[in-house]
PDB file of C-alpha atoms and ligand atoms in Angstrom:
ATOM      1  CA  MET A   1      37.630 -26.220 -25.591  1.00  0.00           C
ATOM      2  CA  LYS A   2      37.044 -22.479 -25.324  1.00  0.00           C
ATOM      3  CA  ASN A   3      39.691 -19.725 -24.912  1.00  0.00           C
ATOM      4  CA  GLN A   4      39.141 -19.265 -21.344  1.00  0.00           C
ATOM      5  CA  PHE A   5      43.056 -18.960 -20.422  1.00  0.00           C
ATOM      6  CA  LYS A   6      45.433 -15.642 -19.689  1.00  0.00           C
ATOM      7  CA  LEU A   7      48.389 -17.518 -20.301  1.00  0.00           C
ATOM      8  CA  ALA A   8      49.197 -20.456 -22.940  1.00  0.00           C
ATOM      9  CA  LEU A   9      52.706 -22.178 -22.277  1.00  0.00           C
ATOM     10  CA  LEU A  10      53.402 -23.596 -25.704  1.00  0.00           C
ATOM     11  CA  ASP A  11      55.876 -26.239 -26.796  1.00  0.00           C
ATOM     12  CA  LEU A  12      58.082 -25.778 -29.671  1.00  0.00           C
ATOM     13  CA  ASP A  13      59.269 -28.534 -31.478  1.00  0.00           C
ATOM     14  CA  GLY A  14      56.383 -30.815 -32.867  1.00  0.00           C
ATOM     15  CA  THR A  15      54.084 -28.250 -31.938  1.00  0.00           C
ATOM     16  CA  LEU A  16      55.027 -24.696 -33.676  1.00  0.00           C
ATOM     17  CA  TRP A  17      57.820 -26.759 -36.020  1.00  0.00           C
ATOM     18  CA  ARG A  18      59.024 -29.389 -37.139  1.00  0.00           C
ATOM     19  CA  ASP A  19      62.596 -30.340 -38.408  1.00  0.00           C
ATOM     20  CA  GLY A  20      62.956 -26.816 -38.879  1.00  0.00           C
ATOM     21  CA  GLN A  21      59.407 -26.181 -40.856  1.00  0.00           C
ATOM     22  CA  VAL A  22      56.544 -24.117 -39.542  1.00  0.00           C
ATOM     23  CA  ILE A  23      53.566 -26.321 -38.771  1.00  0.00           C
ATOM     24  CA  PRO A  24      50.911 -25.016 -41.390  1.00  0.00           C
ATOM     25  CA  GLY A  25      48.410 -22.656 -39.001  1.00  0.00           C
ATOM     26  CA  ALA A  26      51.138 -21.992 -36.103  1.00  0.00           C
ATOM     27  CA  PRO A  27      51.579 -18.284 -37.017  1.00  0.00           C
ATOM     28  CA  ALA A  28      47.868 -17.625 -37.234  1.00  0.00           C
ATOM     29  CA  PHE A  29      47.713 -19.739 -34.129  1.00  0.00           C
ATOM     30  CA  VAL A  30      49.669 -17.626 -32.102  1.00  0.00           C
ATOM     31  CA  GLU A  31      48.167 -14.295 -33.785  1.00  0.00           C
ATOM     32  CA  ARG A  32      44.829 -15.696 -32.601  1.00  0.00           C
ATOM     33  CA  LEU A  33      45.845 -16.195 -29.051  1.00  0.00           C
ATOM     34  CA  ARG A  34      46.976 -12.464 -28.837  1.00  0.00           C
ATOM     35  CA  GLU A  35      43.662 -11.420 -30.499  1.00  0.00           C
ATOM     36  CA  GLN A  36      41.981 -13.332 -27.945  1.00  0.00           C
ATOM     37  CA  GLY A  37      43.652 -11.774 -24.854  1.00  0.00           C
ATOM     38  CA  THR A  38      45.903 -14.810 -24.120  1.00  0.00           C
ATOM     39  CA  GLN A  39      49.575 -14.425 -23.389  1.00  0.00           C
ATOM     40  CA  PRO A  40      51.728 -16.827 -25.569  1.00  0.00           C
ATOM     41  CA  VAL A  41      54.802 -18.003 -23.950  1.00  0.00           C
ATOM     42  CA  PHE A  42      57.198 -20.172 -25.941  1.00  0.00           C
ATOM     43  CA  PHE A  43      57.999 -22.848 -23.170  1.00  0.00           C
ATOM     44  CA  THR A  44      60.992 -24.961 -23.882  1.00  0.00           C
ATOM     45  CA  ASN A  45      62.804 -27.801 -22.357  1.00  0.00           C
ATOM     46  CA  ASN A  46      65.696 -26.770 -24.960  1.00  0.00           C
ATOM     47  CA  SER A  47      68.334 -24.572 -23.065  1.00  0.00           C
ATOM     48  CA  SER A  48      70.658 -24.217 -25.912  1.00  0.00           C
ATOM     49  CA  ARG A  49      69.259 -21.258 -27.403  1.00  0.00           C
ATOM     50  CA  THR A  50      69.262 -17.811 -25.645  1.00  0.00           C
ATOM     51  CA  PRO A  51      65.385 -15.859 -25.821  1.00  0.00           C
ATOM     52  CA  LYS A  52      66.821 -14.034 -28.433  1.00  0.00           C
ATOM     53  CA  GLU A  53      67.821 -17.044 -30.537  1.00  0.00           C
ATOM     54  CA  VAL A  54      64.580 -18.855 -29.696  1.00  0.00           C
ATOM     55  CA  VAL A  55      62.978 -15.584 -31.361  1.00  0.00           C
ATOM     56  CA  ALA A  56      65.044 -15.524 -34.148  1.00  0.00           C
ATOM     57  CA  ALA A  57      64.208 -19.190 -35.069  1.00  0.00           C
ATOM     58  CA  LEU A  58      60.220 -18.433 -34.528  1.00  0.00           C
ATOM     59  CA  GLU A  59      60.536 -15.358 -36.893  1.00  0.00           C
ATOM     60  CA  ARG A  60      62.084 -17.830 -39.542  1.00  0.00           C
ATOM     61  CA  CYS A  61      58.859 -19.630 -39.272  1.00  0.00           C
ATOM     62  CA  GLY A  62      56.629 -16.230 -39.419  1.00  0.00           C
ATOM     63  CA  ILE A  63      55.771 -16.243 -35.802  1.00  0.00           C
ATOM     64  CA  GLY A  64      56.191 -13.016 -33.914  1.00  0.00           C
ATOM     65  CA  ALA A  65      57.498 -12.998 -30.400  1.00  0.00           C
ATOM     66  CA  HIS A  66      59.658 -10.995 -28.022  1.00  0.00           C
ATOM     67  CA  PRO A  67      62.329 -12.609 -25.886  1.00  0.00           C
ATOM     68  CA  GLU A  68      60.441 -12.054 -22.500  1.00  0.00           C
ATOM     69  CA  GLU A  69      57.786 -14.333 -24.058  1.00  0.00           C
ATOM     70  CA  VAL A  70      60.311 -16.991 -24.156  1.00  0.00           C
ATOM     71  CA  CYS A  71      60.549 -19.504 -21.091  1.00  0.00           C
ATOM     72  CA  THR A  72      63.425 -22.149 -21.164  1.00  0.00           C
ATOM     73  CA  SER A  73      64.567 -24.942 -18.851  1.00  0.00           C
ATOM     74  CA  ALA A  74      67.715 -22.842 -18.366  1.00  0.00           C
ATOM     75  CA  GLN A  75      65.986 -20.029 -16.732  1.00  0.00           C
ATOM     76  CA  ALA A  76      64.196 -22.451 -14.404  1.00  0.00           C
ATOM     77  CA  ALA A  77      67.677 -24.347 -13.641  1.00  0.00           C
ATOM     78  CA  ALA A  78      68.766 -20.972 -12.764  1.00  0.00           C
ATOM     79  CA  HIS A  79      65.956 -19.899 -10.721  1.00  0.00           C
ATOM     80  CA  ALA A  80      66.080 -23.289  -9.064  1.00  0.00           C
ATOM     81  CA  LEU A  81      69.662 -22.042  -7.891  1.00  0.00           C
ATOM     82  CA  MET A  82      68.666 -19.052  -6.661  1.00  0.00           C
ATOM     83  CA  ALA A  83      66.950 -20.572  -3.467  1.00  0.00           C
ATOM     84  CA  ARG A  84      69.745 -22.702  -3.145  1.00  0.00           C
ATOM     85  CA  ILE A  85      73.428 -20.797  -3.572  1.00  0.00           C
ATOM     86  CA  PRO A  86      74.557 -16.995  -3.001  1.00  0.00           C
ATOM     87  CA  ALA A  87      74.310 -14.480  -5.688  1.00  0.00           C
ATOM     88  CA  GLY A  88      77.694 -14.442  -7.319  1.00  0.00           C
ATOM     89  CA  SER A  89      78.561 -18.140  -7.102  1.00  0.00           C
ATOM     90  CA  THR A  90      80.522 -19.834  -9.398  1.00  0.00           C
ATOM     91  CA  VAL A  91      78.251 -22.757 -11.115  1.00  0.00           C
ATOM     92  CA  ALA A  92      80.087 -25.219 -13.331  1.00  0.00           C
ATOM     93  CA  TYR A  93      78.129 -26.267 -16.256  1.00  0.00           C
ATOM     94  CA  VAL A  94      78.079 -27.905 -19.659  1.00  0.00           C
ATOM     95  CA  GLY A  95      75.693 -26.581 -22.251  1.00  0.00           C
ATOM     96  CA  LEU A  96      75.308 -23.701 -24.891  1.00  0.00           C
ATOM     97  CA  ASN A  97      74.516 -20.089 -25.096  1.00  0.00           C
ATOM     98  CA  GLY A  98      71.249 -20.137 -23.372  1.00  0.00           C
ATOM     99  CA  LEU A  99      72.602 -21.786 -19.982  1.00  0.00           C
ATOM    100  CA  GLU A 100      75.254 -19.767 -19.764  1.00  0.00           C
ATOM    101  CA  GLU A 101      73.269 -16.625 -20.289  1.00  0.00           C
ATOM    102  CA  ALA A 102      70.629 -17.711 -17.912  1.00  0.00           C
ATOM    103  CA  LEU A 103      73.032 -18.335 -15.451  1.00  0.00           C
ATOM    104  CA  ARG A 104      74.703 -14.977 -15.903  1.00  0.00           C
ATOM    105  CA  ALA A 105      71.297 -13.141 -15.707  1.00  0.00           C
ATOM    106  CA  ALA A 106      70.169 -14.420 -12.456  1.00  0.00           C
ATOM    107  CA  GLY A 107      73.555 -13.388 -10.855  1.00  0.00           C
ATOM    108  CA  PHE A 108      75.761 -16.148 -10.782  1.00  0.00           C
ATOM    109  CA  THR A 109      79.265 -16.687 -12.604  1.00  0.00           C
ATOM    110  CA  PRO A 110      79.277 -19.334 -14.972  1.00  0.00           C
ATOM    111  CA  ALA A 111      82.284 -21.777 -15.415  1.00  0.00           C
ATOM    112  CA  ARG A 112      82.210 -24.087 -18.582  1.00  0.00           C
ATOM    113  CA  ALA A 113      83.592 -27.768 -17.542  1.00  0.00           C
ATOM    114  CA  GLN A 114      86.187 -27.858 -20.473  1.00  0.00           C
ATOM    115  CA  GLY A 115      88.762 -30.800 -21.225  1.00  0.00           C
ATOM    116  CA  GLY A 116      89.111 -31.604 -17.200  1.00  0.00           C
ATOM    117  CA  ASN A 117      88.943 -28.481 -15.379  1.00  0.00           C
ATOM    118  CA  LEU A 118      86.689 -25.115 -15.164  1.00  0.00           C
ATOM    119  CA  HIS A 119      87.262 -22.412 -17.485  1.00  0.00           C
ATOM    120  CA  GLY A 120      88.325 -19.801 -15.509  1.00  0.00           C
ATOM    121  CA  ALA A 121      87.823 -20.922 -12.091  1.00  0.00           C
ATOM    122  CA  SER A 122      88.877 -24.111  -9.960  1.00  0.00           C
ATOM    123  CA  PRO A 123      86.153 -26.694  -9.769  1.00  0.00           C
ATOM    124  CA  ASP A 124      86.863 -26.184  -5.652  1.00  0.00           C
ATOM    125  CA  ASP A 125      85.321 -23.216  -6.182  1.00  0.00           C
ATOM    126  CA  ALA A 126      82.053 -24.371  -7.596  1.00  0.00           C
ATOM    127  CA  ALA A 127      78.969 -24.105  -5.254  1.00  0.00           C
ATOM    128  CA  ALA A 128      76.614 -25.810  -7.854  1.00  0.00           C
ATOM    129  CA  ALA A 129      76.835 -27.761 -11.433  1.00  0.00           C
ATOM    130  CA  VAL A 130      74.144 -27.858 -14.056  1.00  0.00           C
ATOM    131  CA  ILE A 131      74.192 -30.123 -16.996  1.00  0.00           C
ATOM    132  CA  GLY A 132      72.480 -28.515 -20.333  1.00  0.00           C
ATOM    133  CA  MET A 133      72.597 -30.330 -23.753  1.00  0.00           C
ATOM    134  CA  ASP A 134      75.490 -29.834 -25.827  1.00  0.00           C
ATOM    135  CA  GLN A 135      76.429 -32.176 -28.619  1.00  0.00           C
ATOM    136  CA  ASN A 136      80.153 -31.589 -28.134  1.00  0.00           C
ATOM    137  CA  VAL A 137      80.328 -32.447 -24.488  1.00  0.00           C
ATOM    138  CA  THR A 138      83.379 -34.570 -24.021  1.00  0.00           C
ATOM    139  CA  TYR A 139      84.145 -37.382 -21.332  1.00  0.00           C
ATOM    140  CA  HIS A 140      86.331 -35.100 -19.488  1.00  0.00           C
ATOM    141  CA  ASP A 141      83.629 -32.449 -19.367  1.00  0.00           C
ATOM    142  CA  LEU A 142      81.567 -34.410 -17.551  1.00  0.00           C
ATOM    143  CA  ALA A 143      83.932 -36.203 -15.347  1.00  0.00           C
ATOM    144  CA  ILE A 144      84.502 -32.587 -13.666  1.00  0.00           C
ATOM    145  CA  ILE A 145      80.541 -31.914 -13.628  1.00  0.00           C
ATOM    146  CA  THR A 146      80.938 -35.762 -11.839  1.00  0.00           C
ATOM    147  CA  ARG A 147      82.915 -34.726  -9.258  1.00  0.00           C
ATOM    148  CA  ILE A 148      81.471 -31.421  -8.308  1.00  0.00           C
ATOM    149  CA  ALA A 149      78.187 -33.549  -7.906  1.00  0.00           C
ATOM    150  CA  TYR A 150      79.620 -36.090  -5.486  1.00  0.00           C
ATOM    151  CA  ARG A 151      81.403 -33.325  -3.307  1.00  0.00           C
ATOM    152  CA  LEU A 152      78.092 -31.432  -3.385  1.00  0.00           C
ATOM    153  CA  GLY A 153      75.580 -34.255  -3.063  1.00  0.00           C
ATOM    154  CA  TRP A 154      73.490 -32.310  -5.668  1.00  0.00           C
ATOM    155  CA  PHE A 155      73.682 -31.372  -9.096  1.00  0.00           C
ATOM    156  CA  VAL A 156      71.021 -29.710 -11.712  1.00  0.00           C
ATOM    157  CA  LEU A 157      69.948 -31.038 -14.871  1.00  0.00           C
ATOM    158  CA  THR A 158      68.030 -28.562 -17.475  1.00  0.00           C
ATOM    159  CA  ASN A 159      65.509 -31.534 -18.497  1.00  0.00           C
ATOM    160  CA  SER A 160      65.515 -35.585 -18.116  1.00  0.00           C
ATOM    161  CA  ASP A 161      64.734 -35.905 -21.888  1.00  0.00           C
ATOM    162  CA  ALA A 162      66.297 -39.447 -22.829  1.00  0.00           C
ATOM    163  CA  ARG A 163      66.315 -38.981 -26.638  1.00  0.00           C
ATOM    164  CA  TYR A 164      65.964 -36.276 -29.358  1.00  0.00           C
ATOM    165  CA  PRO A 165      64.002 -37.087 -32.533  1.00  0.00           C
ATOM    166  CA  VAL A 166      66.035 -36.545 -35.445  1.00  0.00           C
ATOM    167  CA  ALA A 167      64.819 -36.002 -39.168  1.00  0.00           C
ATOM    168  CA  ASP A 168      65.523 -39.570 -40.543  1.00  0.00           C
ATOM    169  CA  GLY A 169      63.315 -40.930 -38.073  1.00  0.00           C
ATOM    170  CA  THR A 170      65.252 -41.935 -35.442  1.00  0.00           C
ATOM    171  CA  PHE A 171      66.735 -40.362 -32.567  1.00  0.00           C
ATOM    172  CA  ILE A 172      69.870 -39.416 -30.753  1.00  0.00           C
ATOM    173  CA  PRO A 173      71.234 -39.113 -26.684  1.00  0.00           C
ATOM    174  CA  GLY A 174      69.440 -36.152 -25.241  1.00  0.00           C
ATOM    175  CA  ASN A 175      70.240 -34.113 -22.064  1.00  0.00           C
ATOM    176  CA  GLY A 176      68.687 -36.655 -19.567  1.00  0.00           C
ATOM    177  CA  SER A 177      71.286 -39.315 -21.076  1.00  0.00           C
ATOM    178  CA  LEU A 178      74.075 -36.900 -19.899  1.00  0.00           C
ATOM    179  CA  GLY A 179      72.678 -36.475 -16.703  1.00  0.00           C
ATOM    180  CA  ALA A 180      72.135 -40.584 -16.254  1.00  0.00           C
ATOM    181  CA  LEU A 181      76.268 -40.947 -16.792  1.00  0.00           C
ATOM    182  CA  VAL A 182      76.651 -38.198 -14.030  1.00  0.00           C
ATOM    183  CA  GLU A 183      74.070 -39.774 -11.952  1.00  0.00           C
ATOM    184  CA  TYR A 184      75.391 -43.174 -12.209  1.00  0.00           C
ATOM    185  CA  ALA A 185      79.224 -42.270 -11.956  1.00  0.00           C
ATOM    186  CA  SER A 186      78.655 -39.847  -8.806  1.00  0.00           C
ATOM    187  CA  GLY A 187      75.467 -41.770  -7.033  1.00  0.00           C
ATOM    188  CA  VAL A 188      73.762 -38.341  -6.827  1.00  0.00           C
ATOM    189  CA  ARG A 189      70.135 -37.886  -7.938  1.00  0.00           C
ATOM    190  CA  PRO A 190      69.782 -34.579 -10.223  1.00  0.00           C
ATOM    191  CA  ILE A 191      67.323 -31.519  -9.737  1.00  0.00           C
ATOM    192  CA  VAL A 192      65.244 -31.464 -13.024  1.00  0.00           C
ATOM    193  CA  THR A 193      63.967 -28.135 -14.072  1.00  0.00           C
ATOM    194  CA  GLY A 194      62.311 -28.850 -17.347  1.00  0.00           C
ATOM    195  CA  LYS A 195      59.078 -30.399 -18.233  1.00  0.00           C
ATOM    196  CA  PRO A 196      57.704 -32.923 -16.991  1.00  0.00           C
ATOM    197  CA  ASP A 197      58.948 -31.803 -13.771  1.00  0.00           C
ATOM    198  CA  SER A 198      55.899 -29.093 -12.179  1.00  0.00           C
ATOM    199  CA  SER A 199      58.524 -26.957 -10.904  1.00  0.00           C
ATOM    200  CA  PHE A 200      58.749 -25.734 -14.504  1.00  0.00           C
ATOM    201  CA  VAL A 201      55.369 -24.648 -14.752  1.00  0.00           C
ATOM    202  CA  GLU A 202      55.197 -23.491 -11.526  1.00  0.00           C
ATOM    203  CA  PHE A 203      57.918 -21.055 -12.570  1.00  0.00           C
ATOM    204  CA  ALA A 204      56.155 -19.778 -15.466  1.00  0.00           C
ATOM    205  CA  LEU A 205      52.975 -19.410 -13.606  1.00  0.00           C
ATOM    206  CA  LEU A 206      55.180 -17.216 -10.944  1.00  0.00           C
ATOM    207  CA  ARG A 207      57.116 -15.203 -13.840  1.00  0.00           C
ATOM    208  CA  TYR A 208      54.036 -14.393 -15.469  1.00  0.00           C
ATOM    209  CA  GLY A 209      51.863 -13.841 -12.810  1.00  0.00           C
ATOM    210  CA  VAL A 210      48.942 -16.366 -13.489  1.00  0.00           C
ATOM    211  CA  LYS A 211      46.952 -18.957 -11.367  1.00  0.00           C
ATOM    212  CA  LYS A 212      47.361 -22.303 -12.739  1.00  0.00           C
ATOM    213  CA  GLU A 213      43.423 -22.288 -13.521  1.00  0.00           C
ATOM    214  CA  GLU A 214      44.305 -19.482 -15.900  1.00  0.00           C
ATOM    215  CA  ALA A 215      46.854 -21.358 -18.174  1.00  0.00           C
ATOM    216  CA  VAL A 216      46.824 -24.276 -20.412  1.00  0.00           C
ATOM    217  CA  ILE A 217      49.969 -26.199 -22.053  1.00  0.00           C
ATOM    218  CA  ILE A 218      49.768 -26.955 -25.311  1.00  0.00           C
ATOM    219  CA  GLY A 219      52.277 -29.631 -26.936  1.00  0.00           C
ATOM    220  CA  ASP A 220      53.193 -32.863 -28.782  1.00  0.00           C
ATOM    221  CA  ASN A 221      54.604 -35.065 -26.112  1.00  0.00           C
ATOM    222  CA  ILE A 222      52.667 -36.904 -23.621  1.00  0.00           C
ATOM    223  CA  TYR A 223      55.533 -37.592 -21.634  1.00  0.00           C
ATOM    224  CA  THR A 224      56.797 -34.100 -21.011  1.00  0.00           C
ATOM    225  CA  ASP A 225      54.295 -31.690 -22.093  1.00  0.00           C
ATOM    226  CA  VAL A 226      51.005 -33.342 -20.888  1.00  0.00           C
ATOM    227  CA  LEU A 227      52.301 -34.884 -18.081  1.00  0.00           C
ATOM    228  CA  ALA A 228      53.690 -31.734 -16.856  1.00  0.00           C
ATOM    229  CA  GLY A 229      50.207 -30.132 -17.000  1.00  0.00           C
ATOM    230  CA  ALA A 230      48.748 -33.373 -15.105  1.00  0.00           C
ATOM    231  CA  GLN A 231      51.355 -32.796 -12.266  1.00  0.00           C
ATOM    232  CA  ALA A 232      51.033 -29.070 -12.347  1.00  0.00           C
ATOM    233  CA  GLY A 233      47.517 -29.294 -12.108  1.00  0.00           C
ATOM    234  CA  VAL A 234      47.438 -27.000 -15.592  1.00  0.00           C
ATOM    235  CA  LYS A 235      44.704 -28.164 -18.367  1.00  0.00           C
ATOM    236  CA  THR A 236      46.620 -29.414 -21.317  1.00  0.00           C
ATOM    237  CA  ILE A 237      46.118 -29.531 -25.208  1.00  0.00           C
ATOM    238  CA  HIS A 238      47.726 -32.545 -26.847  1.00  0.00           C
ATOM    239  CA  VAL A 239      48.473 -31.968 -30.497  1.00  0.00           C
ATOM    240  CA  LEU A 240      49.368 -34.738 -33.185  1.00  0.00           C
ATOM    241  CA  SER A 241      51.818 -32.971 -35.261  1.00  0.00           C
ATOM    242  CA  GLY A 242      54.969 -33.967 -33.494  1.00  0.00           C
ATOM    243  CA  VAL A 243      56.117 -37.380 -31.541  1.00  0.00           C
ATOM    244  CA  SER A 244      54.008 -39.958 -31.161  1.00  0.00           C
ATOM    245  CA  PHE A 245      54.398 -43.487 -28.990  1.00  0.00           C
ATOM    246  CA  PRO A 246      52.380 -45.688 -30.584  1.00  0.00           C
ATOM    247  CA  ASP A 247      53.262 -48.581 -28.186  1.00  0.00           C
ATOM    248  CA  ALA A 248      53.016 -46.658 -25.149  1.00  0.00           C
ATOM    249  CA  THR A 249      50.389 -47.752 -22.296  1.00  0.00           C
ATOM    250  CA  ASP A 250      49.318 -46.019 -19.227  1.00  0.00           C
ATOM    251  CA  LEU A 251      48.988 -42.574 -20.993  1.00  0.00           C
ATOM    252  CA  PRO A 252      48.637 -39.436 -19.380  1.00  0.00           C
ATOM    253  CA  GLN A 253      45.419 -37.990 -20.383  1.00  0.00           C
ATOM    254  CA  ALA A 254      45.165 -34.724 -22.029  1.00  0.00           C
ATOM    255  CA  ASP A 255      42.055 -32.569 -21.349  1.00  0.00           C
ATOM    256  CA  GLU A 256      42.001 -32.320 -25.137  1.00  0.00           C
ATOM    257  CA  THR A 257      43.630 -33.546 -28.179  1.00  0.00           C
ATOM    258  CA  VAL A 258      43.580 -32.362 -31.702  1.00  0.00           C
ATOM    259  CA  GLU A 259      45.824 -32.622 -35.077  1.00  0.00           C
ATOM    260  CA  SER A 260      47.569 -29.704 -34.665  1.00  0.00           C
ATOM    261  CA  VAL A 261      47.665 -26.133 -33.386  1.00  0.00           C
ATOM    262  CA  ALA A 262      45.676 -24.908 -36.344  1.00  0.00           C
ATOM    263  CA  ASN A 263      42.517 -26.503 -34.851  1.00  0.00           C
ATOM    264  CA  ILE A 264      42.862 -24.596 -31.473  1.00  0.00           C
ATOM    265  CA  PHE A 265      40.556 -21.767 -30.137  1.00  0.00           C
ATOM    266  CA  ARG A 266      39.103 -21.193 -33.495  1.00  0.00           C
ATOM    267  CA  GLN A 267      35.564 -19.201 -33.851  1.00  0.00           C
ATOM    268  CA  GLU A 268      34.663 -20.658 -37.223  1.00  0.00           C
ATOM    269  CA  PRO A 269      34.871 -24.209 -37.967  1.00  0.00           C
ATOM    270  CA  LEU A 270      37.503 -25.284 -40.118  1.00  0.00           C
TER     271      LEU A 270
HETATM  272 MG1   MG B   1      57.830 -31.106 -28.661  1.00  0.00          MG
END
């Protein structure tokens, strides 16, 4: 595929790095985008890290980036709330720095569910409840979120990933599994803001001021990255450097499939 794009929405894990190691060719690929006039955006379902923390992780991989180039599912969650509740509202959440900072930046008052209560607020004051990944979340934290979701009739989930891959080739439960507990107990369905939901892509297009034909999504996961593009009408390039689903059928089709980002938009053959 020829580079005809103003914006490249880049997945991180399995696309630019894997198990904390840079994917060979990824730093040169990001530089190539810049030289070709394409704005790289680090487009991640991970709601735990702040944009500055993502930049620091990219820099450890030799990839130069700015915080404004990071677009997270936590920021999309905060944006989704802006259309639904007044500025300044108390927002109950579980999650880490990235979600707390995104809620604050959007003008809300984040209140962490902690040990059966909300930190610094009463659960009755919460105008919304949001779930982002936190491996230290407890039963009592989720109980508070569940009760608020039940009272409001809705809650927000930063992404619906059932599992996260870990280095030994197995997995741990992902954010979607936390959301499933709350959904099951409350009987309320979440508003999901991460990939593959097309709202995340639309948020990024709006934020960076480009049309869908001017953007491309590049990622390793057919069920998040490629499906997000298919649902939003944005072209996709699937890289084989991350997760694979050998038994999968009925796969969403990428516009192009390559070994890794090292192969993308090169002007000379490898
Ligand atoms: Mg990935």
